[in-house]
């Protein structure tokens, strides 16, 4: 286990490092930052002056190393727009994004797992068909449109919930529903598929032959094995939800990290955008690593692959 | 869809059986019909659209669709905030969605299939390297990176296609790699090798035609993925720019009028859902056809 874990951690560090190089390079090459900072009407001397004062004239590799060195020391740089440390800006917004994403993934699991299990136990029943239809439709509905429709129905039409904003707790309800709906189809399908597969296994037949009730079989034998891949998927989905928070937070004007990223993109506030991309990537790497290790701890076979 | 003509050797009877199974699969038929309709709209847009989609008519702004009390057949789906005919914009909008979808998979498919093929065919270190890059790509928050890059470069249809194309290759690579690995040691590949075929020739002439089934499935699903992403980017103002009638952009433009004229966001939204649903159903149907064993699930 130790050597497996060590290997996985090493790969994760390597992935994290490569992601930081790739995202830095890609974002840097996308635009002339000095030009963007100077604005449309700036003269070429002004642009050059900004280029030099922000250190943008040096080779990209050097800029990257500087940036990386600062990050390792915990300094994410300073926002071009707010003239504040990026880390403070992000930390201030983190609670909103994490609350929404955590509750959304929780809600998605809470609904999708029982539905997936019921669908698997009653294959081709109306419930199964309903679940599959919901999943198929769910994957086709753009989250920003669902968000707008919910705002229209619950906010404008019935006036049950606030239209936007993160001042009151009610403002979190619709974003959580939208994100949970986005995460549900995959979890439900995987739970159902895993359950169907597990129910065919020999040890389930043995359990049945022993005369165990269906409930006992499902809860003590099948569930544990069927849900292992779901744990891994939930980790990945959580990462996706963070990435997707840009869209949903913008629609609901929730002042989280996603909204900050959208604002910063429009202001060409490179240090902020870069830091958020890096942060989301790192969270994704850590989550997949954690789920890998968890799976390996539960199932020794994983370690041998 | 030039790929269709390459879809491997199959006799008429096999095709007949496939066609029958195809028709029995309601999802795939419905999906196919929707996609066909969308393609028809896109191709014949000038013939089908009753008005010029860019023609503004301010006195006629925000007219309701025909099923509303004050609706009229002159503008079946009503008009937008600038008095442009909504049906015409919707029809022309299908061009943008499909263009983005096909354009993106053309790029992402080329990148992904090439990488997946190399990884699956050669294995070993090359495979490790390519798989590593797939992991790196998966770790990047795609919506955010796409938004940032498009935002920084400056948004236009071409930029959106290029950026999405260069971001969405992961599934192509993963599926191609897995399929090629299964084929690598099959007898006809060994035979091709034994009479001295070069690696490139074997990959193009023997491996590629035999992995088209699974890849076609990825093609459809990724087209849907790209269409949804474009809509989101355009909605956030960092995708296709006005006055182009992108469905995502139409939703964004209608957003402020939603209280009194909800159809301005409902109509393009439903169009998006139906098109993406159709493409996904078609993709699922294609998967069932290529592997009937899984069709029951």
XYZ file of C-alpha atoms in Angstrom:
602
model
C 0.000 0.000 0.000
C 2.782 2.413 0.946
C 4.586 2.036 -2.363
C 1.302 2.323 -4.271
C 0.428 5.482 -2.367
C 3.876 6.936 -2.906
C 3.700 6.269 -6.637
C 0.279 7.860 -6.889
C 1.347 10.909 -4.919
C 4.389 11.312 -7.145
C 2.239 11.173 -10.283
C -0.203 13.667 -8.769
C 2.619 16.105 -8.032
C 3.876 15.692 -11.588
C 0.384 16.288 -12.974
C -0.037 19.360 -10.771
C 3.289 20.746 -11.965
C 2.462 20.124 -15.646
C -0.982 21.673 -15.263
C 0.603 24.798 -13.819
C 3.065 25.023 -16.740
C 0.404 24.391 -19.379
C -2.186 26.770 -17.958
C 0.383 29.507 -17.387
C 1.691 29.197 -20.944
C -1.734 28.921 -22.554
C -3.165 31.932 -20.738
C -0.031 33.995 -21.280
C 0.097 33.286 -24.998
C -3.605 34.110 -25.407
C -3.165 37.833 -25.160
C -0.644 40.592 -24.906
C -1.154 41.428 -21.244
C 0.647 44.750 -21.412
C -1.688 45.830 -24.207
C -4.728 44.597 -22.277
C -3.622 46.423 -19.128
C -2.860 49.639 -20.960
C -6.271 49.658 -22.584
C -7.431 50.319 -26.129
C -6.223 53.863 -26.645
C -2.743 53.565 -25.111
C 0.307 54.624 -27.077
C 3.019 52.096 -27.814
C 5.368 53.825 -25.321
C 2.799 53.443 -22.568
C 2.374 49.764 -23.429
C 6.146 49.273 -23.327
C 6.348 51.053 -19.992
C 3.701 48.757 -18.517
C 5.423 45.746 -20.020
C 8.635 46.609 -18.242
C 7.088 47.673 -14.926
C 5.080 44.436 -14.651
C 8.090 42.365 -15.730
C 6.279 41.116 -18.817
C 9.273 41.766 -21.065
C 11.317 38.918 -19.620
C 11.344 35.394 -21.105
C 8.180 33.436 -20.373
C 10.093 30.638 -18.643
C 11.619 33.116 -16.198
C 8.230 34.669 -15.510
C 6.843 31.220 -14.847
C 9.634 30.299 -12.433
C 9.143 33.548 -10.554
C 5.428 32.914 -10.345
C 5.927 29.315 -9.205
C 8.477 30.361 -6.598
C 6.049 32.909 -5.211
C 3.228 30.397 -5.112
C 5.327 27.901 -3.190
C 5.950 30.668 -0.671
C 2.183 31.227 -0.531
C 2.127 34.420 -2.591
C -0.340 34.334 -5.477
C 0.587 37.819 -6.623
C -1.386 41.016 -6.712
C -4.600 41.676 -8.609
C -4.089 44.194 -11.452
C -7.589 45.544 -10.889
C -8.069 45.522 -7.110
C -4.411 46.159 -6.247
C -4.853 43.617 -3.443
C -3.205 40.255 -2.820
C -4.943 37.608 -4.937
C -4.985 35.138 -2.055
C -7.072 37.522 0.069
C -9.514 38.103 -2.805
C -9.964 34.398 -3.383
C -10.161 33.406 0.277
C -12.905 35.939 0.786
C -14.962 34.241 -1.957
C -14.111 30.611 -1.217
C -16.827 29.995 1.421
C -19.670 30.786 -1.004
C -18.357 28.531 -3.772
C -17.534 25.656 -1.446
C -20.814 25.843 0.411
C -22.761 25.703 -2.833
C -20.624 22.961 -4.394
C -20.589 20.805 -1.240
C -24.327 21.061 -0.676
C -24.953 20.453 -4.375
C -22.861 17.281 -4.491
C -24.479 16.185 -1.221
C -27.958 16.728 -2.624
C -27.016 14.972 -5.858
C -25.708 11.910 -3.977
C -28.681 11.887 -1.648
C -31.103 11.741 -4.572
C -29.109 9.898 -7.215
C -27.894 6.918 -5.175
C -31.308 5.743 -3.887
C -32.826 6.375 -7.316
C -30.028 4.451 -9.012
C -30.442 1.538 -6.592
C -34.221 1.431 -7.029
C -33.832 1.604 -10.794
C -31.357 -1.298 -10.715
C -33.598 -3.403 -8.464
C -36.624 -2.796 -10.672
C -35.150 -2.872 -14.139
C -37.430 -1.744 -16.954
C -40.062 -0.606 -14.468
C -41.631 2.839 -14.775
C -39.227 4.097 -12.102
C -36.244 2.836 -14.071
C -37.515 4.505 -17.231
C -38.220 7.730 -15.370
C -34.688 7.753 -13.943
C -33.124 7.120 -17.331
C -35.274 9.770 -18.991
C -34.375 12.294 -16.293
C -30.713 11.454 -16.746
C -30.831 11.765 -20.535
C -32.751 15.033 -20.423
C -30.564 16.288 -17.571
C -27.483 15.907 -19.694
C -29.047 17.993 -22.451
C -30.206 20.963 -20.353
C -27.677 23.824 -20.276
C -27.159 24.769 -16.638
C -27.317 28.515 -17.311
C -30.700 28.112 -18.989
C -32.050 25.910 -16.204
C -30.863 28.587 -13.777
C -32.683 31.330 -15.687
C -35.866 29.284 -15.918
C -35.800 28.596 -12.174
C -35.190 32.280 -11.479
C -38.127 33.106 -13.704
C -40.461 30.532 -12.132
C -39.534 30.772 -8.444
C -38.198 34.304 -8.329
C -40.242 36.358 -10.765
C -43.445 34.430 -11.226
C -44.139 33.018 -7.768
C -41.712 35.276 -5.910
C -40.786 32.543 -3.436
C -37.050 33.002 -3.662
C -34.669 35.896 -4.248
C -33.626 36.470 -7.877
C -29.920 36.589 -7.167
C -27.277 37.514 -4.650
C -25.603 35.713 -1.780
C -26.645 37.900 1.142
C -29.461 35.627 2.373
C -29.405 31.860 2.641
C -32.412 31.600 0.316
C -30.159 32.835 -2.465
C -28.258 29.559 -2.290
C -31.239 27.280 -2.898
C -31.557 27.634 -6.666
C -27.807 27.480 -7.421
C -27.563 24.305 -5.340
C -30.477 22.750 -7.230
C -28.971 23.675 -10.605
C -25.556 22.256 -9.762
C -27.037 19.132 -8.150
C -29.153 18.520 -11.246
C -26.011 18.859 -13.324
C -24.132 16.281 -11.226
C -26.986 13.794 -10.796
C -27.266 11.968 -14.150
C -23.753 10.537 -14.106
C -23.988 9.446 -10.460
C -27.375 7.835 -10.990
C -26.281 5.963 -14.105
C -23.130 4.688 -12.453
C -24.964 3.582 -9.301
C -27.516 1.748 -11.423
C -24.900 0.085 -13.640
C -22.718 -0.853 -10.664
C -25.662 -2.278 -8.773
C -26.817 -4.356 -11.747
C -23.348 -5.752 -12.192
C -22.877 -6.544 -8.522
C -26.256 -8.239 -8.246
C -25.053 -10.790 -10.810
C -21.970 -11.683 -8.759
C -21.498 -15.117 -7.208
C -21.392 -13.871 -3.640
C -24.813 -12.304 -4.071
C -26.144 -15.656 -5.256
C -24.575 -17.242 -2.189
C -26.166 -14.644 0.055
C -29.487 -15.305 -1.603
C -29.040 -19.067 -1.198
C -28.365 -18.518 2.504
C -31.861 -17.067 2.631
C -30.933 -13.456 3.341
C -33.619 -10.902 2.657
C -33.255 -8.579 -0.314
C -32.788 -5.652 2.039
C -29.921 -7.386 3.853
C -28.294 -8.378 0.589
C -28.482 -4.882 -0.809
C -27.333 -3.061 2.306
C -24.609 -5.399 3.561
C -23.254 -6.965 0.380
C -24.177 -5.192 -2.825
C -24.100 -1.551 -1.827
C -20.551 -1.508 -0.592
C -19.204 -2.895 -3.834
C -21.488 -0.983 -6.139
C -20.713 2.350 -4.546
C -16.941 2.194 -4.814
C -16.801 3.661 -8.304
C -19.440 6.188 -7.248
C -17.067 7.558 -4.609
C -14.463 8.147 -7.290
C -17.025 9.742 -9.574
C -18.339 12.010 -6.822
C -14.814 13.326 -6.300
C -14.455 14.035 -10.004
C -17.916 15.608 -10.154
C -17.074 17.890 -7.250
C -14.152 19.151 -9.304
C -16.460 19.721 -12.280
C -18.926 21.596 -10.089
C -16.181 23.967 -8.988
C -15.201 24.483 -12.619
C -18.835 24.984 -13.599
C -19.377 27.442 -10.760
C -18.238 30.228 -13.099
C -21.403 29.894 -15.157
C -23.874 29.313 -12.341
C -22.458 31.948 -9.996
C -22.545 34.493 -12.787
C -26.216 33.826 -13.525
C -27.183 34.087 -9.860
C -24.709 36.878 -9.071
C -23.358 34.773 -6.209
C -20.143 36.361 -5.049
C -18.019 33.260 -5.088
C -14.789 32.283 -6.794
C -16.576 31.481 -10.071
C -18.066 34.954 -10.306
C -14.697 36.463 -9.433
C -13.121 34.470 -12.270
C -15.668 35.781 -14.784
C -15.192 39.380 -13.647
C -11.432 38.969 -13.745
C -11.452 37.517 -17.248
C -13.332 40.559 -18.469
C -10.859 42.884 -16.751
C -7.866 40.908 -18.074
C -6.885 40.540 -14.414
C -4.385 37.839 -15.205
C -3.033 37.006 -11.717
C -6.542 36.327 -10.414
C -7.630 34.196 -13.399
C -4.382 32.260 -13.307
C -4.670 31.591 -9.585
C -8.269 30.404 -9.818
C -7.469 28.058 -12.708
C -4.559 26.711 -10.691
C -6.639 26.364 -7.537
C -9.439 24.445 -9.273
C -6.913 22.177 -10.987
C -5.106 21.465 -7.725
C -8.374 20.643 -5.983
C -9.211 18.264 -8.811
C -5.790 16.583 -8.580
C -6.069 16.212 -4.805
C -9.621 14.856 -5.009
C -8.778 12.239 -7.625
C -5.690 11.275 -5.647
C -7.753 10.930 -2.481
C -10.369 8.799 -4.212
C -7.642 6.629 -5.781
C -6.066 6.057 -2.390
C -9.423 5.429 -0.760
C -10.326 2.868 -3.407
C -6.960 1.183 -3.004
C -7.398 1.064 0.748
C -10.813 -0.566 0.411
C -9.980 -2.877 -2.485
C -6.486 -4.440 -2.534
C -6.920 -5.462 -6.182
C -6.654 -1.821 -7.247
C -3.094 -1.653 -5.901
C -1.912 -4.351 -8.275
C -3.020 -2.645 -11.458
C -19.784 13.065 -42.454
C -17.242 11.615 -44.867
C -16.438 9.046 -42.198
C -19.633 7.177 -42.904
C -18.327 5.925 -46.257
C -15.365 4.284 -44.539
C -17.345 2.239 -42.076
C -15.689 -1.069 -42.824
C -16.769 -4.155 -44.708
C -20.352 -5.177 -44.107
C -22.655 -7.196 -46.318
C -26.188 -6.190 -47.274
C -27.789 -8.638 -44.854
C -25.841 -7.232 -41.938
C -26.940 -3.761 -42.967
C -30.534 -4.906 -43.157
C -30.396 -6.370 -39.664
C -28.793 -3.185 -38.427
C -31.455 -1.059 -40.032
C -34.185 -3.140 -38.392
C -32.540 -2.906 -35.004
C -32.095 0.799 -35.591
C -35.775 1.348 -36.225
C -36.726 -0.677 -33.165
C -34.559 1.629 -31.086
C -36.967 4.533 -30.600
C -34.385 6.749 -28.963
C -32.046 6.520 -31.913
C -34.847 7.136 -34.441
C -36.098 10.176 -32.562
C -32.535 11.441 -32.134
C -31.790 10.854 -35.800
C -34.939 12.700 -36.855
C -34.080 15.702 -34.658
C -30.532 15.873 -35.975
C -31.795 15.555 -39.552
C -34.242 18.392 -38.972
C -31.517 20.584 -37.490
C -29.174 19.878 -40.393
C -32.007 20.656 -42.816
C -32.679 23.967 -41.036
C -29.008 24.853 -41.147
C -28.533 23.988 -44.809
C -31.796 25.470 -46.095
C -31.939 28.409 -43.678
C -32.365 31.076 -46.414
C -35.269 29.104 -47.899
C -36.970 28.299 -44.598
C -36.598 31.537 -42.685
C -39.515 33.898 -43.327
C -37.421 37.024 -42.607
C -33.853 38.251 -42.675
C -32.556 37.248 -39.205
C -30.626 40.530 -38.902
C -33.430 42.823 -40.045
C -34.414 45.160 -37.200
C -37.926 46.509 -36.934
C -38.151 48.492 -33.714
C -41.895 49.251 -33.810
C -42.437 45.481 -33.935
C -40.175 44.700 -30.959
C -40.982 41.934 -28.455
C -44.098 40.697 -30.231
C -45.387 37.479 -28.620
C -45.473 34.104 -30.425
C -48.551 32.899 -32.244
C -49.996 30.861 -29.337
C -50.151 33.914 -27.058
C -53.291 36.039 -26.993
C -51.808 38.910 -29.019
C -49.673 36.664 -31.209
C -49.933 36.647 -34.977
C -48.827 34.374 -37.822
C -46.716 37.210 -39.215
C -44.097 36.358 -36.571
C -44.774 32.773 -35.529
C -42.296 32.763 -32.646
C -42.566 36.468 -31.964
C -39.788 39.061 -32.232
C -36.838 40.009 -30.043
C -35.926 43.290 -28.359
C -34.839 44.753 -31.705
C -37.891 43.535 -33.587
C -36.021 40.746 -35.366
C -38.101 37.701 -36.292
C -37.426 35.010 -33.679
C -38.179 32.028 -35.908
C -35.719 33.266 -38.533
C -33.050 33.823 -35.901
C -33.705 30.391 -34.466
C -33.355 28.756 -37.886
C -30.139 30.633 -38.658
C -28.945 29.855 -35.135
C -28.956 26.141 -35.932
C -26.148 26.929 -38.398
C -24.002 28.331 -35.623
C -24.642 25.463 -33.228
C -23.921 22.828 -35.861
C -20.927 24.714 -37.223
C -19.459 24.925 -33.716
C -20.276 21.271 -33.054
C -18.788 19.901 -36.262
C -15.887 22.344 -36.336
C -14.916 21.486 -32.788
C -14.988 17.717 -33.233
C -13.043 18.036 -36.456
C -10.171 19.522 -34.453
C -10.640 17.637 -31.190
C -11.245 14.384 -33.083
C -8.037 14.768 -35.099
C -5.974 15.521 -32.016
C -7.611 12.884 -29.822
C -7.669 10.074 -32.381
C -4.047 10.696 -33.319
C -2.916 10.655 -29.682
C -5.113 7.682 -28.796
C -3.924 5.748 -31.829
C -0.251 6.344 -31.053
C -0.752 5.426 -27.397
C -2.767 2.315 -28.147
C -0.653 1.099 -31.061
C 2.803 1.566 -29.622
C 2.057 1.218 -25.922
C 5.010 1.477 -23.545
C 6.543 4.846 -22.795
C 4.651 6.713 -25.487
C 1.414 5.406 -24.000
C 2.491 6.500 -20.522
C 3.302 9.957 -21.804
C 0.063 10.396 -23.709
C -2.012 9.021 -20.842
C -0.243 11.483 -18.583
C -1.294 14.335 -20.856
C -4.868 13.111 -20.805
C -4.728 13.250 -16.988
C -3.315 16.768 -17.146
C -6.052 17.875 -19.519
C -8.725 16.335 -17.262
C -7.370 18.234 -14.271
C -7.910 21.584 -15.987
C -11.283 23.266 -15.386
C -12.467 23.309 -18.977
C -15.213 25.955 -18.793
C -12.965 28.374 -16.973
C -9.969 27.810 -19.258
C -12.152 28.158 -22.365
C -13.696 31.355 -21.004
C -10.317 32.791 -20.066
C -8.611 31.972 -23.359
C -11.523 33.178 -25.498
C -11.810 36.267 -23.312
C -8.111 37.058 -23.628
C -7.749 36.342 -27.350
C -10.990 38.136 -28.181
C -14.143 36.255 -28.922
C -15.300 35.188 -32.352
C -16.761 32.047 -33.866
C -13.384 30.876 -35.166
C -11.702 31.397 -31.812
C -14.459 29.492 -30.011
C -14.142 26.539 -32.398
C -10.354 26.503 -32.131
C -10.315 26.739 -28.345
C -13.012 24.119 -27.804
C -11.346 21.875 -30.389
C -8.042 22.040 -28.576
C -9.683 21.390 -25.202
C -12.178 18.601 -25.878
C -9.895 15.869 -27.270
C -9.642 13.818 -24.086
C -12.567 11.454 -24.670
C -11.435 10.764 -28.247
C -7.968 9.904 -26.972
C -9.243 7.642 -24.187
C -11.706 5.711 -26.369
C -9.335 5.398 -29.333
C -6.523 4.179 -27.106
C -8.679 1.518 -25.448
C -10.133 0.298 -28.750
C -6.790 0.198 -30.543
C -5.264 -1.767 -27.667
C -7.890 -4.449 -28.122
C -7.177 -4.603 -31.865
C -3.416 -4.346 -31.744
C -2.727 -8.052 -31.484
C -5.554 -9.300 -33.688
C -4.665 -11.592 -36.555
C -5.294 -9.265 -39.452
C -2.979 -6.655 -37.955
C -0.285 -9.299 -37.533
C -0.938 -10.380 -41.127
C -0.640 -6.816 -42.394
C 2.594 -6.490 -40.509
C 3.946 -9.764 -41.848
C 3.697 -8.614 -45.447
C 5.681 -5.555 -44.582
C 3.065 -2.808 -44.106
C 4.504 0.290 -42.469
C 3.117 1.342 -39.088
C 1.455 4.415 -40.566
C -0.170 2.330 -43.297
C -1.418 -0.278 -40.837
C -2.869 2.404 -38.578
C -4.621 4.218 -41.416
C -5.739 1.292 -43.563
C -6.403 -1.415 -41.011
C -6.819 0.012 -37.527
C -8.741 3.211 -38.261
C -11.614 1.652 -40.264
C -12.155 -0.875 -37.511
C -12.430 1.596 -34.665
C -14.864 3.933 -36.416
C -17.881 2.531 -34.538
C -16.876 3.608 -31.040
C -15.333 6.797 -32.406
C -18.553 7.757 -34.170
C -20.293 7.536 -30.792
C -17.722 9.884 -29.266
C -18.137 12.193 -32.271
C -21.842 12.637 -31.645
C -21.517 13.048 -27.874
C -18.711 15.580 -28.258
C -20.694 17.583 -30.816
C -23.406 17.908 -28.166
C -20.788 18.821 -25.562
C -19.331 21.535 -27.801
C -22.779 22.974 -28.602
C -23.581 23.265 -24.884
C -20.218 24.877 -24.138
C -20.592 27.386 -26.976
C -24.035 28.323 -25.687
C -22.616 28.872 -22.202
C -19.676 30.924 -23.517
C -21.917 33.036 -25.743
C -24.359 33.471 -22.874
C -21.554 34.851 -20.709
C -20.573 37.242 -23.489
C -17.327 35.433 -24.264
C -18.375 33.369 -27.249
C -20.071 34.177 -30.514
C -20.664 37.931 -30.754
C -23.804 39.855 -31.700
C -25.556 40.215 -34.077
C -24.995 36.526 -34.879
C -28.053 34.509 -33.827
C -26.338 32.019 -31.495
C -28.958 30.387 -29.300
C -26.886 30.994 -26.177
C -26.516 34.638 -27.141
C -30.263 34.924 -27.806
C -30.883 33.717 -24.250
C -28.415 36.280 -22.912
C -30.008 39.088 -24.928
C -33.505 38.088 -23.850
C -32.551 37.856 -20.214
C -33.563 41.383 -19.262
C -36.977 41.068 -20.892
C -37.883 37.784 -19.247
C -40.445 39.203 -16.844
C -42.957 40.352 -19.453
C -41.779 38.279 -22.406
C -40.573 34.935 -21.041
C -40.573 33.289 -24.482
C -37.405 35.175 -25.442
C -35.431 32.799 -23.244
C -37.752 29.775 -23.334
C -37.698 29.326 -27.109
C -33.938 29.290 -27.763
C -33.459 27.256 -24.564
C -35.870 24.576 -25.701
C -34.202 24.565 -29.124
C -30.860 23.904 -27.420
C -32.254 21.152 -25.197
C -33.998 19.428 -28.114
C -30.948 19.552 -30.374
C -28.528 18.328 -27.695
C -30.994 15.670 -26.585
C -31.385 14.533 -30.195
C -27.643 14.271 -30.719
C -27.183 12.398 -27.426
C -29.987 9.964 -28.259
C -28.401 9.373 -31.646
C -25.049 8.746 -29.963
C -26.571 6.324 -27.435
C -28.363 4.567 -30.298
C -25.123 4.244 -32.248
C -23.481 2.749 -29.169
C -26.257 0.177 -28.834
C -25.820 -0.702 -32.487
C -22.082 -1.166 -32.248
C -22.322 -3.236 -29.060
C -25.729 -4.943 -28.878
C -24.692 -6.679 -25.665
C -24.914 -3.456 -23.686
C -28.088 -2.370 -25.405
C -30.245 -3.983 -22.750
C -28.855 -1.780 -19.981
